[in-house]
mmCIF file of C-alpha atoms in Angstrom:
data_model
loop_
_atom_site.group_PDB
_atom_site.id
_atom_site.type_symbol
_atom_site.label_atom_id
_atom_site.label_comp_id
_atom_site.label_asym_id
_atom_site.label_seq_id
_atom_site.Cartn_x
_atom_site.Cartn_y
_atom_site.Cartn_z
ATOM 1 C CA MET D 42 19.653 -9.041 20.776
ATOM 2 C CA LYS D 43 23.974 -8.875 20.040
ATOM 3 C CA ALA D 44 24.001 -7.824 16.512
ATOM 4 C CA ASN D 45 21.454 -5.058 16.997
ATOM 5 C CA PHE D 46 23.598 -3.969 19.477
ATOM 6 C CA LYS D 47 26.981 -4.130 17.906
ATOM 7 C CA ARG D 48 24.953 -2.173 14.818
ATOM 8 C CA LEU D 49 23.769 0.343 17.349
ATOM 9 C CA HIS D 50 27.333 0.778 19.061
ATOM 10 C CA HIS D 51 28.557 2.228 15.482
ATOM 11 C CA PHE D 52 26.058 4.542 14.405
ATOM 12 C CA LEU D 53 26.940 5.979 17.690
ATOM 13 C CA ALA D 54 30.283 5.600 16.674
ATOM 14 C CA ASP D 55 29.990 6.696 13.501
ATOM 15 C CA SER D 56 31.409 10.843 13.388
ATOM 16 C CA HIS D 57 30.421 11.631 9.627
ATOM 17 C CA LYS D 58 26.478 11.681 11.347
ATOM 18 C CA LYS D 59 23.982 13.976 10.411
ATOM 19 C CA SER D 60 22.376 16.354 13.128
ATOM 20 C CA PHE D 61 20.137 14.385 14.858
ATOM 21 C CA PRO D 62 17.139 16.803 14.822
ATOM 22 C CA LYS D 63 17.869 16.350 10.981
ATOM 23 C CA ILE D 64 17.642 12.512 11.297
ATOM 24 C CA VAL D 65 15.068 12.445 13.058
ATOM 25 C CA LYS D 66 13.099 14.773 10.921
ATOM 26 C CA GLU D 67 14.057 12.492 7.917
ATOM 27 C CA THR D 68 13.089 9.287 9.972
ATOM 28 C CA LEU D 69 9.812 10.686 10.626
ATOM 29 C CA GLN D 70 9.230 11.234 7.445
ATOM 30 C CA LEU D 71 10.458 7.879 5.828
ATOM 31 C CA TRP D 72 8.522 6.432 8.536
ATOM 32 C CA MET D 73 5.244 8.164 7.447
ATOM 33 C CA GLU D 74 5.526 7.514 3.917
ATOM 34 C CA LYS D 75 7.074 3.641 3.776
ATOM 35 C CA LYS D 76 4.456 3.315 6.524
ATOM 36 C CA GLU D 77 6.409 1.201 8.908
ATOM 37 C CA PHE D 78 9.957 2.459 10.527
ATOM 38 C CA PRO D 79 13.057 2.685 8.601
ATOM 39 C CA TYR D 80 15.242 0.238 9.752
ATOM 40 C CA HIS D 81 17.308 0.409 6.706
ATOM 41 C CA TYR D 82 17.429 5.247 7.480
ATOM 42 C CA PHE D 83 19.886 3.634 9.610
ATOM 43 C CA GLY D 84 21.409 0.157 8.372
ATOM 44 C CA ARG D 85 22.459 1.759 4.923
ATOM 45 C CA HIS D 86 24.199 4.500 6.411
ATOM 46 C CA PHE D 87 21.919 6.888 4.762
ATOM 47 C CA TYR D 88 22.119 8.878 8.191
ATOM 48 C CA ARG D 89 24.989 10.336 7.552
ATOM 49 C CA THR D 90 26.713 13.232 5.784
ATOM 50 C CA ASP D 91 28.042 11.913 2.405
ATOM 51 C CA ALA D 92 24.438 9.838 2.014
ATOM 52 C CA PRO D 93 22.222 9.633 -1.276
ATOM 53 C CA THR D 94 20.556 12.578 -0.870
ATOM 54 C CA ASN D 95 17.445 10.286 -2.661
ATOM 55 C CA PHE D 96 16.669 7.644 0.139
ATOM 56 C CA LYS D 97 13.379 8.048 -0.258
ATOM 57 C CA ASP D 98 13.682 6.052 -3.467
ATOM 58 C CA TYR D 99 15.580 2.846 -2.015
ATOM 59 C CA LEU D 100 13.642 -0.586 -0.611
ATOM 60 C CA SER D 101 12.681 -0.296 2.777
ATOM 61 C CA VAL D 102 12.686 -3.465 5.175
ATOM 62 C CA GLN D 103 8.498 -4.105 4.216
ATOM 63 C CA GLN D 104 9.388 -3.781 0.367
ATOM 64 C CA TYR D 105 12.395 -5.275 0.493
ATOM 65 C CA ASN D 106 11.195 -8.578 1.797
ATOM 66 C CA ARG D 107 7.880 -8.860 0.492
ATOM 67 C CA LEU D 108 10.413 -8.608 -3.442
ATOM 68 C CA ILE D 109 12.248 -11.563 -1.851
ATOM 69 C CA ALA D 110 9.461 -13.847 -0.463
ATOM 70 C CA SER D 111 8.117 -13.592 -4.106
ATOM 71 C CA ILE D 112 11.165 -14.388 -5.466
ATOM 72 C CA VAL D 113 11.867 -17.278 -3.930
ATOM 73 C CA TYR D 114 9.171 -18.049 -4.201
ATOM 74 C CA ARG D 115 8.724 -17.577 -9.003
ATOM 75 C CA ASN D 116 11.994 -20.029 -8.420
ATOM 76 C CA GLU D 117 10.359 -21.902 -6.435
ATOM 77 C CA LEU D 118 8.505 -22.664 -9.325
ATOM 78 C CA HIS D 119 11.612 -25.130 -10.586
ATOM 79 C CA PRO D 120 12.641 -26.884 -8.284
ATOM 80 C CA THR D 121 15.147 -29.017 -10.126
ATOM 81 C CA ILE D 122 17.472 -25.398 -10.996
ATOM 82 C CA ASN D 123 17.118 -24.673 -7.563
ATOM 83 C CA ALA D 124 19.058 -27.841 -6.948
ATOM 84 C CA ILE D 125 21.423 -27.542 -9.019
ATOM 85 C CA LEU D 126 21.823 -23.804 -7.732
ATOM 86 C CA ASN D 127 21.812 -25.621 -3.716
ATOM 87 C CA ASP D 128 24.576 -27.893 -4.555
ATOM 88 C CA LYS D 129 28.147 -26.383 -5.599
ATOM 89 C CA PHE D 130 29.067 -29.900 -6.925
ATOM 90 C CA ILE D 131 26.135 -30.317 -9.179
ATOM 91 C CA PHE D 132 26.344 -27.008 -9.947
ATOM 92 C CA HIS D 133 29.690 -27.073 -11.489
ATOM 93 C CA LEU D 134 28.979 -30.545 -12.967
ATOM 94 C CA TYR D 135 25.809 -28.438 -15.014
ATOM 95 C CA ALA D 136 27.913 -25.845 -15.906
ATOM 96 C CA SER D 137 30.427 -27.460 -17.462
ATOM 97 C CA GLU D 138 28.037 -29.532 -19.384
ATOM 98 C CA GLN D 139 26.868 -26.258 -20.292
ATOM 99 C CA LYS D 140 29.993 -25.224 -21.342
ATOM 100 C CA LEU D 141 30.604 -22.434 -18.765
ATOM 101 C CA ARG D 142 33.961 -21.824 -17.646
ATOM 102 C CA VAL D 143 34.254 -22.426 -14.527
ATOM 103 C CA PRO D 144 37.161 -23.099 -12.089
ATOM 104 C CA ASN D 145 38.068 -27.002 -11.888
ATOM 105 C CA VAL D 146 37.163 -28.781 -9.508
ATOM 106 C CA PHE D 147 39.657 -31.618 -8.588
ATOM 107 C CA SER D 148 38.373 -33.824 -5.960
ATOM 108 C CA TYR D 149 35.905 -33.576 -3.420
ATOM 109 C CA ASN D 150 34.014 -35.225 -0.538
ATOM 110 C CA PHE D 151 31.032 -36.718 1.323
ATOM 111 C CA ARG D 152 32.805 -36.544 4.970
ATOM 112 C CA ASN D 153 34.832 -38.774 4.937
ATOM 113 C CA THR D 154 34.591 -40.162 1.647
ATOM 114 C CA PHE D 155 37.285 -38.429 -0.615
ATOM 115 C CA PHE D 156 37.692 -38.962 -4.847
ATOM 116 C CA PHE D 157 39.426 -37.639 -7.034
ATOM 117 C CA ASN D 158 40.525 -39.151 -10.105
ATOM 118 C CA ASN D 159 37.154 -41.389 -10.569
ATOM 119 C CA THR D 160 38.871 -43.618 -7.105
ATOM 120 C CA SER D 161 37.597 -42.828 -3.353
ATOM 121 C CA TYR D 162 39.687 -42.643 -0.221
ATOM 122 C CA LYS D 163 38.495 -43.695 2.990
ATOM 123 C CA VAL D 164 40.164 -40.190 5.227
ATOM 124 C CA THR D 165 39.636 -41.021 8.676
ATOM 125 C CA THR D 166 42.947 -39.587 10.239
ATOM 126 C CA GLU D 167 44.459 -36.206 9.542
ATOM 127 C CA THR D 168 48.025 -37.783 8.252
ATOM 128 C CA GLU D 169 45.647 -39.419 5.618
ATOM 129 C CA LEU D 170 44.124 -36.177 4.355
ATOM 130 C CA ILE D 171 47.497 -34.758 4.092
ATOM 131 C CA HIS D 172 48.646 -37.940 1.457
ATOM 132 C CA PHE D 173 45.671 -37.792 0.029
ATOM 133 C CA PHE D 174 45.397 -33.436 -0.703
ATOM 134 C CA LYS D 175 49.529 -34.399 -1.557
ATOM 135 C CA LEU D 176 48.727 -36.734 -3.994
ATOM 136 C CA VAL D 177 45.900 -34.571 -5.628
ATOM 137 C CA LEU D 178 48.919 -31.635 -5.727
ATOM 138 C CA LYS D 179 50.982 -33.778 -7.686
ATOM 139 C CA ILE D 180 48.732 -35.134 -10.142
ATOM 140 C CA THR D 181 47.376 -31.649 -10.920
ATOM 141 C CA SER D 182 50.467 -29.137 -10.508
ATOM 142 C CA LYS D 183 49.272 -27.064 -8.152
ATOM 143 C CA SER D 184 50.342 -24.843 -4.852
ATOM 144 C CA GLY D 185 47.084 -24.688 -3.466
ATOM 145 C CA LEU D 186 43.289 -25.531 -3.385
ATOM 146 C CA PHE D 187 39.626 -23.602 -2.639
ATOM 147 C CA LEU D 188 37.647 -24.609 -0.631
ATOM 148 C CA LYS D 189 33.873 -24.754 -0.385
ATOM 149 C CA ILE D 190 31.021 -25.876 1.452
ATOM 150 C CA ASN D 191 28.486 -28.231 -1.143
ATOM 151 C CA GLU D 192 25.394 -26.299 0.227
ATOM 152 C CA GLY D 193 27.652 -23.118 1.670
ATOM 153 C CA CYS D 194 26.955 -19.463 1.203
ATOM 154 C CA GLY D 195 28.660 -16.482 2.480
ATOM 155 C CA GLY D 196 32.187 -17.227 2.267
ATOM 156 C CA TYR D 197 31.285 -19.273 5.288
ATOM 157 C CA GLY D 198 33.586 -22.947 5.504
ATOM 158 C CA ALA D 199 35.325 -21.527 2.872
ATOM 159 C CA ILE D 200 39.266 -23.515 3.921
ATOM 160 C CA LEU D 201 41.928 -21.101 1.482
ATOM 161 C CA LEU D 202 44.630 -24.987 1.099
ATOM 162 C CA ASP D 203 48.196 -24.457 0.760
ATOM 163 C CA GLU D 204 51.125 -27.273 0.033
ATOM 164 C CA ALA D 205 53.930 -24.989 1.633
ATOM 165 C CA THR D 206 51.520 -25.460 4.994
ATOM 166 C CA LEU D 207 49.635 -28.552 4.542
ATOM 167 C CA SER D 208 50.791 -29.781 7.827
ATOM 168 C CA SER D 209 49.501 -27.015 9.848
ATOM 169 C CA GLN D 210 46.154 -26.631 8.388
ATOM 170 C CA ALA D 211 46.250 -30.232 8.775
ATOM 171 C CA PRO D 212 44.342 -30.301 12.250
ATOM 172 C CA LYS D 213 41.204 -27.761 11.133
ATOM 173 C CA LEU D 214 40.989 -28.969 7.946
ATOM 174 C CA PHE D 215 39.968 -33.346 9.177
ATOM 175 C CA LYS D 216 37.663 -31.642 11.327
ATOM 176 C CA ALA D 217 35.702 -29.498 9.280
ATOM 177 C CA LEU D 218 35.702 -31.358 5.623
ATOM 178 C CA THR D 219 34.748 -34.650 7.511
ATOM 179 C CA ASN D 220 32.580 -33.437 9.695
ATOM 180 C CA ASN D 221 30.909 -31.117 5.754
ATOM 181 C CA SER D 222 31.003 -32.452 2.772
ATOM 182 C CA TYR D 223 33.007 -29.803 0.165
ATOM 183 C CA ILE D 224 34.546 -29.597 -3.226
ATOM 184 C CA HIS D 225 38.316 -28.719 -3.565
ATOM 185 C CA GLN D 226 38.418 -26.462 -6.259
ATOM 186 C CA GLU D 227 41.792 -24.672 -8.529
ATOM 187 C CA LEU D 228 42.322 -21.634 -7.764
ATOM 188 C CA ALA D 229 41.588 -18.679 -10.312
ATOM 189 C CA ILE D 230 43.827 -16.397 -11.635
ATOM 190 C CA GLN D 231 43.137 -13.052 -10.604
ATOM 191 C CA HIS D 232 43.727 -9.847 -13.579
ATOM 192 C CA GLU D 233 47.152 -8.307 -12.464
ATOM 193 C CA ALA D 234 44.736 -4.772 -12.362
ATOM 194 C CA ILE D 235 42.310 -6.866 -9.339
ATOM 195 C CA ASN D 236 44.825 -7.900 -7.828
ATOM 196 C CA LYS D 237 46.671 -3.875 -7.546
ATOM 197 C CA ILE D 238 43.409 -3.299 -5.704
ATOM 198 C CA TYR D 239 43.631 -6.450 -3.560
ATOM 199 C CA SER D 240 45.369 -9.822 -4.146
ATOM 200 C CA LYS D 241 44.680 -12.153 -0.718
ATOM 201 C CA SER D 242 41.373 -12.560 -2.127
ATOM 202 C CA ILE D 243 38.898 -12.658 -5.763
ATOM 203 C CA ASN D 244 37.187 -10.017 -5.690
ATOM 204 C CA THR D 245 34.094 -11.045 -7.929
ATOM 205 C CA LEU D 246 31.883 -8.544 -9.587
ATOM 206 C CA ARG D 247 28.255 -9.958 -8.834
ATOM 207 C CA VAL D 248 26.244 -9.399 -11.286
ATOM 208 C CA GLU D 249 22.029 -10.049 -11.005
ATOM 209 C CA THR D 250 19.841 -11.409 -13.984
ATOM 210 C CA PHE D 251 16.280 -11.714 -14.011
ATOM 211 C CA ILE D 252 13.969 -13.561 -17.008
ATOM 212 C CA ASN D 253 10.138 -11.831 -17.130
ATOM 213 C CA LYS D 254 7.318 -12.546 -18.552
ATOM 214 C CA LYS D 255 9.070 -12.508 -21.998
ATOM 215 C CA ASP D 256 11.202 -14.310 -21.866
ATOM 216 C CA GLU D 257 13.667 -10.487 -21.805
ATOM 217 C CA VAL D 258 16.927 -11.500 -20.490
ATOM 218 C CA HIS D 259 17.562 -7.990 -18.279
ATOM 219 C CA ILE D 260 20.049 -6.415 -16.001
ATOM 220 C CA VAL D 261 18.683 -5.879 -12.692
ATOM 221 C CA GLY D 262 22.438 -4.241 -10.767
ATOM 222 C CA THR D 263 25.893 -4.951 -10.735
ATOM 223 C CA PHE D 264 28.004 -4.048 -7.766
ATOM 224 C CA MET D 265 32.181 -5.830 -6.913
ATOM 225 C CA ARG D 266 33.293 -7.501 -4.123
ATOM 226 C CA PHE D 267 36.830 -6.635 -1.909
ATOM 227 C CA GLY D 268 38.371 -8.950 0.757
ATOM 228 C CA SER D 269 40.661 -6.845 3.329
ATOM 229 C CA GLY D 270 42.418 -7.471 6.205
ATOM 230 C CA ASN D 271 43.875 -10.255 4.951
ATOM 231 C CA SER D 272 40.963 -12.435 3.632
ATOM 232 C CA PHE D 273 40.909 -14.816 1.619
ATOM 233 C CA VAL D 274 37.075 -14.191 0.728
ATOM 234 C CA ASP D 275 35.734 -10.931 -0.399
ATOM 235 C CA ASN D 276 32.528 -11.680 0.867
ATOM 236 C CA VAL D 277 30.782 -8.479 3.424
ATOM 237 C CA SER D 278 29.587 -10.957 5.515
ATOM 238 C CA GLN D 279 33.095 -12.192 6.511
ATOM 239 C CA GLY D 280 34.503 -8.636 6.418
ATOM 240 C CA GLY D 281 34.502 -7.383 2.793
ATOM 241 C CA PHE D 282 33.092 -4.359 1.285
ATOM 242 C CA TYR D 283 31.464 -3.418 -1.601
ATOM 243 C CA VAL D 284 31.782 -0.594 -4.690
ATOM 244 C CA PRO D 285 29.110 -0.210 -6.597
ATOM 245 C CA ILE D 286 29.584 -0.087 -10.648
ATOM 246 C CA THR D 287 28.510 2.432 -12.952
ATOM 247 C CA GLU D 288 26.782 1.603 -16.597
ATOM 248 C CA LYS D 289 29.895 1.959 -18.265
ATOM 249 C CA GLY D 290 32.074 -0.344 -15.779
ATOM 250 C CA THR D 291 33.618 1.780 -13.737
ATOM 251 C CA LEU D 292 33.935 2.005 -10.145
ATOM 252 C CA PHE D 293 31.665 4.246 -7.930
ATOM 253 C CA LYS D 294 33.803 6.178 -5.611
ATOM 254 C CA LYS D 295 32.967 4.590 -1.880
ATOM 255 C CA ALA D 296 33.428 1.446 -1.000
ATOM 256 C CA ILE D 297 30.239 0.975 1.330
ATOM 257 C CA THR D 298 30.248 -1.732 4.543
ATOM 258 C CA SER D 299 27.771 -3.960 6.560
ATOM 259 C CA LEU D 300 26.997 -1.705 9.894
ATOM 260 C CA ILE D 301 27.390 -4.727 12.190
ATOM 261 C CA LYS D 302 30.540 -5.083 10.433
ATOM 262 C CA GLY D 303 31.739 -0.961 11.331
ATOM 263 C CA ILE D 304 31.152 1.947 9.554
ATOM 264 C CA GLY D 305 32.386 2.154 6.024
ATOM 265 C CA HIS D 306 32.658 4.738 3.908
ATOM 266 C CA ASN D 307 36.030 4.433 2.110
ATOM 267 C CA GLU D 308 37.481 6.096 -0.542
ATOM 268 C CA LYS D 309 40.824 3.614 -0.940
ATOM 269 C CA HIS D 310 40.937 0.203 0.113
ATOM 270 C CA PRO D 311 41.418 -0.085 3.568
ATOM 271 C CA ASP D 312 44.852 -2.400 2.956
ATOM 272 C CA THR D 313 46.409 -1.359 -0.829
ATOM 273 C CA GLY D 314 45.289 2.848 -0.513
ATOM 274 C CA PHE D 315 44.225 2.061 -4.248
ATOM 275 C CA VAL D 316 41.701 4.351 -5.265
ATOM 276 C CA PHE D 317 38.322 3.519 -6.640
ATOM 277 C CA ASP D 318 36.635 6.531 -7.950
ATOM 278 C CA GLY D 319 36.534 5.738 -12.335
ATOM 279 C CA PHE D 320 38.799 2.350 -12.174
ATOM 280 C CA LYS D 321 37.299 0.118 -15.529
ATOM 281 C CA ILE D 322 36.599 -3.554 -14.764
ATOM 282 C CA PRO D 323 38.778 -5.097 -17.171
ATOM 283 C CA PHE D 324 36.333 -7.516 -19.134
ATOM 284 C CA TYR D 325 33.449 -5.610 -17.726
ATOM 285 C CA LYS D 326 31.326 -6.209 -20.979
ATOM 286 C CA GLU D 327 32.586 -9.443 -21.265
ATOM 287 C CA ALA D 328 30.955 -10.549 -17.409
ATOM 288 C CA ILE D 329 27.429 -8.779 -18.221
ATOM 289 C CA GLU D 330 27.012 -10.937 -21.164
ATOM 290 C CA LEU D 331 28.150 -13.562 -19.735
ATOM 291 C CA ALA D 332 25.784 -13.404 -17.562
ATOM 292 C CA LYS D 333 23.217 -12.749 -19.593
ATOM 293 C CA THR D 334 24.403 -15.943 -21.193
ATOM 294 C CA SER D 335 23.900 -18.373 -18.360
ATOM 295 C CA ALA D 336 20.705 -17.293 -17.282
ATOM 296 C CA ARG D 337 19.314 -18.598 -20.421
ATOM 297 C CA LEU D 338 21.083 -21.969 -19.175
ATOM 298 C CA VAL D 339 19.290 -21.470 -15.797
ATOM 299 C CA PRO D 340 16.471 -20.509 -16.566
ATOM 300 C CA CYS D 341 14.625 -19.231 -12.848
ATOM 301 C CA TYR D 342 12.888 -16.409 -11.786
ATOM 302 C CA LEU D 343 16.358 -14.071 -10.209
ATOM 303 C CA GLN D 344 20.545 -15.030 -10.285
ATOM 304 C CA GLY D 345 23.157 -13.393 -8.876
ATOM 305 C CA TRP D 346 26.329 -14.541 -10.919
ATOM 306 C CA ASP D 347 30.035 -13.932 -8.761
ATOM 307 C CA ILE D 348 32.093 -13.778 -11.383
ATOM 308 C CA ALA D 349 36.060 -13.237 -11.171
ATOM 309 C CA ILE D 350 37.736 -11.581 -14.023
ATOM 310 C CA THR D 351 40.559 -13.139 -14.979
ATOM 311 C CA ALA D 352 43.927 -12.536 -16.832
ATOM 312 C CA ASP D 353 41.771 -13.567 -20.525
ATOM 313 C CA GLY D 354 38.282 -12.962 -19.451
ATOM 314 C CA PRO D 355 35.532 -13.563 -17.045
ATOM 315 C CA MET D 356 35.320 -16.994 -14.939
ATOM 316 C CA ILE D 357 31.897 -17.373 -13.037
ATOM 317 C CA ILE D 358 32.696 -18.378 -9.757
ATOM 318 C CA GLU D 359 29.089 -19.391 -8.940
ATOM 319 C CA CYS D 360 25.390 -18.321 -8.906
ATOM 320 C CA ASN D 361 23.077 -17.349 -6.353
ATOM 321 C CA TYR D 362 19.388 -18.473 -7.164
ATOM 322 C CA SER D 363 18.241 -15.959 -4.482
ATOM 323 C CA PRO D 364 20.344 -12.913 -4.548
ATOM 324 C CA SER D 365 19.282 -9.974 -1.351
ATOM 325 C CA MET D 366 19.585 -7.097 -3.817
ATOM 326 C CA LEU D 367 20.212 -4.422 -1.774
ATOM 327 C CA TYR D 368 23.448 -4.709 -2.469
ATOM 328 C CA SER D 369 23.510 -3.947 -6.383
ATOM 329 C CA GLU D 370 20.878 -0.462 -4.850
ATOM 330 C CA TYR D 371 23.297 1.397 -5.306
ATOM 331 C CA SER D 372 24.447 1.750 -8.133
ATOM 332 C CA TYR D 373 21.526 2.904 -10.057
ATOM 333 C CA ASN D 374 20.623 5.497 -6.895
ATOM 334 C CA GLY D 375 17.820 4.394 -5.508
ATOM 335 C CA TYR D 376 15.298 1.575 -7.455
ATOM 336 C CA LYS D 377 12.424 3.667 -7.393
ATOM 337 C CA ASN D 378 12.296 4.593 -11.040
ATOM 338 C CA ASN D 379 14.102 1.712 -11.974
ATOM 339 C CA PRO D 380 11.273 0.415 -15.017
ATOM 340 C CA VAL D 381 12.954 -3.416 -14.257
ATOM 341 C CA PHE D 382 12.450 -3.112 -10.303
ATOM 342 C CA ILE D 383 9.484 -2.160 -11.251
ATOM 343 C CA GLU D 384 8.411 -5.613 -13.307
ATOM 344 C CA LEU D 385 10.106 -7.129 -10.066
ATOM 345 C CA MET D 386 7.452 -5.100 -7.297
ATOM 346 C CA ASN D 387 5.197 -5.534 -9.894
ATOM 347 C CA ASP D 388 5.886 -9.397 -9.550
ATOM 348 C CA ALA D 389 5.442 -8.910 -5.829
ATOM 349 C CA LYS D 390 2.268 -6.849 -5.946
ATOM 350 C CA ALA D 391 0.619 -9.409 -6.855
ATOM 351 C CA TYR D 392 2.463 -12.549 -5.866
ATOM 352 C CA HIS D 393 1.119 -11.003 -1.848
ATOM 353 C CA SER D 394 -2.270 -10.018 -3.275
ATOM 354 C CA LYS D 395 -2.733 -13.594 -3.960
ATOM 355 C CA LYS D 396 -1.666 -15.255 -1.095
ATOM 356 C CA LYS D 397 -4.488 -12.627 0.930
#
C-alpha cells in the first residue's frame, strides 16, 4: 500500500504528463484491448508526453505474470541449475570450473565461520572481524572487497569494504555478516569509458538469453544499468536506472527508472552529466557472445546475465535464472512483434492451458 502511494505521488507530481482526457482515453483503449486494467500504462510511464506511441505493443501486468509463471516452471525442471544460480558461492565455483570469466572470491563466511586460504576462522567480535579482513587484504594485495549475500538479489545487503575505513565499518559489517552467508569478491576494474558515465558502481550490462525447443540460444533483450547518487550498486531497486540498448550496442537517448523511485527520463547521467544517446558500449559483441556461450553451460529455459565491461573485455558478475524482462522490452520498442518473444508467449499459453 505504501509503495502504491509513492507511485501515485510521483505520477501526480510529474510535469511531463499528457492531458488527463488523453490519459483517460488511452487507459480505456488499453483496458479494452488487454481485458484488464492497464496498471503498466502508469508503471512504465506511458502516460508521459515523451513515452513510446506504440504502448499497446508492451506487456501488460497479466501477460507479464503469466510469462514469469511459465518461465519459473520451466526453469524449475532443472533443479540442479537452479541451485547453482540461486547461490552466489556455488555459482562462482561452477563458473570457475567452466573457465568463465568471473571476479575472484578471496574469502567467504557462513555466519560467524569465515574461510580464507583453506583455513576456517571463528569470528565472534568486531576486533576479530577487523583482523580477518586485514589478513585477507594484506595477502591478496587489495585495498577493498565487494561483499554479497549468497542468496541475495537486487543488490540488497551488498557492502563495499574499504581498507581505509575498515574500523569504522566494523559494527555494520559484524552485524550483517554474522547474521548471513556472504561471498567476499575482488573489486572488478571497470572500463574507463564506462567510468566516465559513472565510476562509483560497476555498471552492468544485462543480457537475457533464451534456449528454445531446437536447443538454439537467442538474445531476448539487453539494457545497461547505472548507479547514481553515490550508490556503489547499479540495481534499479536500489535507486539506479537503466538505459535500453540498440542492436548495434549503443545506448538509447534516455535513461529510465522505476516509478516507485521517482520519475527519471534523463538524457544525461544526473551526477556526471554524461550524454547517453549513441554511446557505444565497449566489447558489446564480445559480451553478447559470452552470454550465449555461458547459456550453453547453464542450460535452463531463460537466463539473465549481469556482465561488467572491464579494460580487457566482458566479465560475468552473476546470472539470474528468472529475470524480469520488463526493462529489456524498451530496447525492442515492445515485444509484441518480436519473433523470439512470440515463442516465449506461446510457451506460456501452453503452460497455462495445461494448468486448466
